Amino acid sequence: MVEKFSNVISARDFGFLELLKLFQTAKEIKEIYKNEATRPALQYVLQKKGQSLFFRIITAPSTRTITSFEDAIRVLGGFSQTSPLEFTSWVKGETLRSLARCIGTLPDCIIIRHDKDDDAAQKFASVATDYDLRFITINAGSGKKEHPTQMIVDLFTIWERDQTKFVNGDLTYALIGDLSHSRTIHSLLLGLSHFGGTVFLVGPPEENIPPWLAQELSGTNLRIQKVINQLDIISECDYLYYTRLQENLRHKKISKEQKHLYWSLYGVTDESRGLMLRNACALNPLPADEGYPENIDLIDPRFIHYAQAENGFFTRMALLKLIFAPALDLRHAASEMGMVSVSGKLEQPFTIPIRSINAVCAGEKCQSVRLENHNWITLDPAIDEKLKKPKTICPSCLPHA
Ligand code: NCD
């Protein structure tokens, strides 16, 4: 049984089944969105009684995560307002709990990204509980610990390309770079642990994933090995996941020399690319630093970070759909967006939107459908089985007719 989708605080909020449900939903939404005829079906997902749900976004600097949330909310018919964290009274010393309490009365959802506080989202969620406020909290990146929605993006990108191998734990991954500070690596590992696979953690000798994470991963289906030199393992990997030096999440400044050394060892080079399998893929949560050449995707199609970034939009739509409209049948809503051909007594057939039909005749072999204005009309050539409409009897099929 898939649990109810609610607050998203940690990658741990998603188990195997929840993730599969998310991937299926994201795939469905992607198809519906990419078809202009069915796209309008998405606009009712974040509406209740004709009113848009309201999302308040409080954020540290971000491009993909926040714009994909904003775009997802807009396409799904919700309403969002974004405030940079720097423009809140947090900079004057207000605590996150007080901030959450003050802004928490109105919104249906608060999306929070915080670069300093590992527990920012947890604090917001606990305020909602303590004060009985109705808002759902979504963690859009907290400190150096977690980035659960990026995890969904990354896993979906892999699932989409390699579904069977991924689900069976038959893939080999290299997570390369800032092992201690990259919250996307941390959350990705928690997500991968439900599926299994071989993981090389590639980084400088002094860097590694934090002890809390290593402990959580022990006993899972992941075979994890720390590696210092990426060139030793690249030719074994299906997925290379590059990360930048997380300067904004570190306490100490990094010198120019250290950066250049890091980029030469943990970035993309001609040598590293030369070792990549023909079918391998390189991912990057972005933003990239100088170790990951700009436009690399234009010369090497194995670098799919922009497709990955685009999936941020679809996976966040899927997440919002599962939280706020779990019962909505999107396939049905999308099929309502189609057109059918009708003729009736008219000389020439013409097309009408499926959603303008509110009933079909239950009479045997009858092809009549009732329109919103209660007129009956005949479908041409036959009532489509996919028309899931209430059944009734049309005037010409009534016994006395
Ligand atoms: C990541 C983040 O903020 O942790 N970016 C993102 O959300 N797409 C990775 C990074 O900043 O390097």
Coordinates of C-alpha atoms in Angstrom, one line a residue, residues 7-301:
N7 CA 5.0 16.7 4.2
V8 CA 8.3 16.2 2.3
I9 CA 11.1 16.7 4.8
S10 CA 13.6 13.9 4.0
A11 CA 14.4 11.4 1.3
R12 CA 13.3 8.9 3.9
D13 CA 9.7 10.0 3.4
F14 CA 9.7 7.9 0.3
G15 CA 9.9 4.1 0.2
F16 CA 10.2 1.8 -2.8
L17 CA 6.4 2.0 -3.7
E18 CA 6.1 5.7 -3.2
L19 CA 9.0 6.3 -5.6
L20 CA 7.5 4.0 -8.2
K21 CA 4.2 5.8 -7.9
L22 CA 5.9 9.1 -8.3
F23 CA 7.8 7.9 -11.4
Q24 CA 4.6 6.6 -13.0
T25 CA 2.8 9.8 -12.2
A26 CA 5.7 12.0 -13.6
K27 CA 5.7 9.9 -16.8
E28 CA 2.0 10.3 -17.2
I29 CA 2.2 14.1 -16.5
K30 CA 5.1 14.5 -18.9
E31 CA 3.0 12.8 -21.7
I32 CA -0.1 14.9 -20.9
Y33 CA 2.0 18.1 -20.8
K34 CA 3.8 17.4 -24.0
N35 CA 0.6 17.0 -25.9
E36 CA -1.0 20.4 -26.4
A37 CA -4.4 19.0 -26.7
T38 CA -4.3 17.3 -23.3
R39 CA -2.2 19.9 -21.4
P40 CA -5.2 21.9 -20.2
A41 CA -6.3 18.8 -18.2
L42 CA -3.5 19.6 -15.7
Q43 CA -4.8 23.0 -14.7
Y44 CA -7.4 21.7 -12.2
V45 CA -4.9 19.7 -10.1
L46 CA -4.2 22.5 -7.6
Q47 CA -7.7 23.8 -7.4
K48 CA -10.3 23.2 -4.7
K49 CA -13.9 24.4 -5.2
G50 CA -12.7 26.6 -8.1
Q51 CA -10.0 28.3 -6.0
S52 CA -6.3 28.0 -6.6
L53 CA -4.3 26.4 -3.8
F54 CA -1.7 28.9 -2.4
F55 CA 2.0 28.1 -2.2
R56 CA 4.4 30.3 -0.3
I57 CA 8.1 29.7 -1.3
I58 CA 10.9 30.9 1.0
T59 CA 14.2 30.3 -0.6
A60 CA 18.0 30.7 -0.5
P61 CA 19.5 31.2 -4.0
S62 CA 18.2 28.7 -6.5
T63 CA 17.5 28.4 -10.2
R64 CA 16.1 25.0 -11.1
T65 CA 14.5 23.9 -7.9
I66 CA 12.5 27.1 -7.3
T67 CA 11.6 27.9 -10.9
S68 CA 10.5 24.3 -11.5
F69 CA 8.3 24.5 -8.4
E70 CA 6.8 27.8 -9.6
D71 CA 6.3 26.5 -13.1
A72 CA 4.7 23.3 -11.8
I73 CA 2.4 25.2 -9.6
R74 CA 1.3 27.5 -12.4
V75 CA 0.6 24.7 -14.9
L76 CA -1.3 22.8 -12.3
G77 CA -3.6 25.8 -11.6
G78 CA -2.1 26.8 -8.2
F79 CA -0.8 30.2 -7.1
S80 CA 2.6 30.8 -5.7
Q81 CA 4.6 33.6 -4.2
T82 CA 8.3 33.5 -3.7
S83 CA 10.3 35.4 -1.1
P84 CA 14.1 35.2 -1.0
L85 CA 15.1 34.1 2.5
E86 CA 17.4 37.2 2.6
F87 CA 14.4 39.4 2.4
T88 CA 12.8 37.9 5.5
S89 CA 13.4 38.9 9.1
W90 CA 15.5 35.8 9.4
V91 CA 18.4 38.1 8.6
K92 CA 17.5 40.2 11.6
G93 CA 17.7 37.2 13.8
E94 CA 14.1 35.9 13.7
T95 CA 14.0 32.2 14.3
L96 CA 12.7 29.9 11.6
R97 CA 9.9 28.7 13.9
S98 CA 8.7 32.3 14.4
L99 CA 9.0 32.9 10.7
A100 CA 6.9 29.8 9.9
R101 CA 4.3 30.8 12.5
C102 CA 3.9 34.3 11.1
I103 CA 3.6 33.3 7.5
G104 CA 1.8 30.0 8.1
T105 CA -1.8 31.0 8.5
L106 CA -2.8 31.4 4.9
P107 CA -0.8 29.0 2.6
D108 CA -1.8 25.5 1.7
C109 CA 1.9 24.7 1.3
I110 CA 5.2 26.2 2.3
I111 CA 8.2 25.3 0.2
I112 CA 11.4 26.1 2.0
R113 CA 15.1 26.1 0.9
H114 CA 17.7 26.9 3.4
D115 CA 21.5 26.7 2.9
K116 CA 22.5 27.0 6.5
D117 CA 20.0 25.1 8.6
D118 CA 20.0 21.3 8.1
D119 CA 16.6 21.1 9.9
A120 CA 14.8 24.1 8.3
A121 CA 12.0 22.0 6.8
Q122 CA 11.6 20.0 9.9
K123 CA 11.1 23.2 11.9
F124 CA 8.4 24.4 9.5
A125 CA 6.5 21.1 9.7
S126 CA 6.7 21.1 13.5
V127 CA 5.2 24.6 13.7
A128 CA 2.3 23.4 11.5
T129 CA 1.7 20.6 14.0
D130 CA 2.2 22.6 17.2
Y131 CA -0.1 25.4 16.1
D132 CA -2.6 23.3 14.2
L133 CA -1.9 25.1 10.9
R134 CA -3.0 23.3 7.7
F135 CA 0.1 24.0 5.5
I136 CA 2.1 21.1 4.1
T137 CA 5.9 21.6 4.2
I138 CA 8.2 20.7 1.3
N139 CA 11.9 20.7 1.7
A140 CA 13.5 22.2 -1.3
G141 CA 17.1 21.7 0.0
S142 CA 18.2 22.0 3.6
G143 CA 21.8 22.8 4.6
K144 CA 24.3 20.2 3.6
K145 CA 22.0 17.3 4.7
E146 CA 19.1 16.7 2.3
H147 CA 17.5 17.6 -1.0
P148 CA 14.6 15.1 -1.3
T149 CA 12.9 16.6 -4.4
Q150 CA 16.3 16.6 -6.3
M151 CA 16.5 13.0 -5.4
I152 CA 13.2 12.4 -7.1
V153 CA 14.4 14.2 -10.2
D154 CA 17.6 12.2 -10.3
L155 CA 16.0 8.8 -9.7
F156 CA 13.3 9.5 -12.3
T157 CA 15.9 10.4 -14.9
I158 CA 17.6 7.1 -14.4
W159 CA 14.3 5.1 -14.2
E160 CA 13.1 6.7 -17.4
R161 CA 16.1 5.5 -19.3
D162 CA 16.9 2.2 -17.6
Q163 CA 13.7 1.1 -15.9
T164 CA 14.3 -2.7 -15.6
K165 CA 18.0 -2.5 -14.6
F166 CA 17.3 0.3 -12.2
V167 CA 14.5 -1.4 -10.4
N168 CA 16.5 -4.7 -10.3
G169 CA 19.5 -3.0 -8.8
D170 CA 21.7 -3.9 -11.8
L171 CA 23.2 -0.5 -12.4
T172 CA 26.6 0.9 -11.4
Y173 CA 26.9 4.5 -10.3
A174 CA 29.8 6.9 -9.6
L175 CA 28.8 9.8 -7.3
I176 CA 31.7 12.2 -7.8
G177 CA 32.8 15.2 -6.0
D178 CA 31.9 16.9 -2.7
L179 CA 30.8 13.8 -0.8
S180 CA 30.7 15.5 2.6
H181 CA 28.7 18.6 1.6
S182 CA 26.6 17.7 -1.4
R183 CA 23.0 17.3 -0.1
T184 CA 22.0 15.9 -3.5
I185 CA 24.5 13.1 -3.1
H186 CA 23.2 12.3 0.3
S187 CA 19.5 12.2 -0.7
L188 CA 20.3 10.3 -3.9
L189 CA 22.0 7.6 -1.9
L190 CA 19.0 7.3 0.4
G191 CA 16.8 6.9 -2.7
L192 CA 19.1 4.4 -4.4
S193 CA 19.1 2.3 -1.3
H194 CA 15.5 1.2 -2.1
F195 CA 16.6 -0.2 -5.5
G196 CA 20.1 -1.4 -4.9
G197 CA 23.1 -1.3 -7.2
T198 CA 26.8 -0.7 -7.1
V199 CA 28.0 2.8 -6.0
F200 CA 31.4 4.2 -6.2
L201 CA 31.8 7.3 -3.9
V202 CA 34.5 9.2 -5.7
G203 CA 36.2 12.1 -3.8
P204 CA 39.4 13.3 -2.1
P205 CA 40.8 11.0 0.7
E206 CA 39.7 13.4 3.4
E207 CA 36.1 13.7 2.2
N208 CA 33.3 11.2 2.6
I209 CA 29.6 10.9 3.2
P210 CA 28.6 11.8 6.8
P211 CA 28.6 9.0 9.5
W212 CA 24.7 9.3 9.9
L213 CA 24.3 8.4 6.2
A214 CA 26.9 5.7 6.2
Q215 CA 25.1 4.1 9.1
E216 CA 21.7 4.3 7.4
L217 CA 23.1 2.8 4.2
S218 CA 24.7 -0.2 5.9
G219 CA 22.5 -3.3 5.5
T220 CA 20.8 -1.9 2.4
N221 CA 21.1 -3.4 -1.1
L222 CA 23.7 -0.9 -2.1
R223 CA 27.3 -2.1 -2.6
I224 CA 29.3 1.0 -1.8
Q225 CA 33.0 1.6 -2.3
K226 CA 35.1 4.7 -1.7
V227 CA 37.4 5.6 -4.6
I228 CA 40.0 8.4 -4.8
N229 CA 40.6 8.4 -8.6
Q230 CA 37.6 8.4 -10.9
L231 CA 39.7 7.1 -13.8
D232 CA 40.0 3.8 -11.9
I233 CA 36.2 3.1 -12.2
I234 CA 34.6 5.1 -14.9
S235 CA 34.7 2.3 -17.5
E236 CA 32.5 0.2 -15.1
C237 CA 29.8 2.9 -14.6
D238 CA 26.4 3.3 -16.2
Y239 CA 25.8 6.7 -14.5
L240 CA 28.3 9.3 -13.5
Y241 CA 26.8 11.9 -11.1
Y242 CA 29.0 15.0 -10.9
T243 CA 28.7 17.6 -8.2
R244 CA 30.4 21.0 -7.8
L245 CA 32.4 22.1 -4.8
Q246 CA 29.7 23.2 -2.4
E247 CA 31.4 26.5 -1.4
N248 CA 28.2 28.0 -0.1
L249 CA 27.7 25.1 2.3
R250 CA 31.3 25.0 3.6
H251 CA 32.6 26.9 6.6
K252 CA 36.1 27.3 5.3
K253 CA 37.1 29.3 2.2
I254 CA 38.7 27.2 -0.6
S255 CA 41.8 28.6 -2.3
K256 CA 42.1 29.0 -6.1
E257 CA 44.8 26.3 -6.1
Q258 CA 42.6 23.8 -4.2
K259 CA 39.8 24.5 -6.6
H260 CA 41.9 23.8 -9.7
L261 CA 43.2 20.6 -8.2
Y262 CA 39.7 19.5 -7.4
W263 CA 38.4 20.2 -10.9
S264 CA 41.3 18.4 -12.5
L265 CA 40.6 15.3 -10.3
Y266 CA 36.8 15.3 -9.9
G267 CA 35.6 17.2 -13.0
V268 CA 35.2 16.1 -16.6
T269 CA 38.3 15.8 -18.6
D270 CA 39.1 14.4 -22.1
E271 CA 40.6 11.4 -20.3
S272 CA 37.5 10.8 -18.1
R273 CA 35.2 11.1 -21.1
G274 CA 37.4 8.7 -23.1
L275 CA 36.8 6.0 -20.4
M276 CA 33.0 6.4 -20.3
L277 CA 31.0 3.5 -21.7
R278 CA 29.2 4.2 -24.9
N279 CA 25.8 3.9 -23.3
A280 CA 26.8 5.6 -20.0
C281 CA 25.2 8.9 -18.9
A282 CA 26.6 11.8 -17.0
L283 CA 24.2 13.6 -14.6
N284 CA 24.7 16.8 -12.7
P285 CA 22.1 18.5 -10.4
L286 CA 23.6 21.8 -11.5
P287 CA 24.8 24.5 -11.1
A288 CA 28.1 23.3 -12.5
D289 CA 31.4 24.8 -11.7
E290 CA 34.5 25.0 -13.9
G291 CA 35.2 21.3 -13.5
Y292 CA 32.2 20.5 -15.6
P293 CA 32.6 22.2 -19.0
E294 CA 29.7 24.4 -20.2
N295 CA 28.2 23.1 -23.5
I296 CA 29.7 19.6 -22.9
D297 CA 26.2 18.3 -23.8
L298 CA 26.6 19.9 -27.3
I299 CA 29.6 17.8 -28.1
D300 CA 28.8 14.6 -26.1
P301 CA 25.1 13.4 -25.9

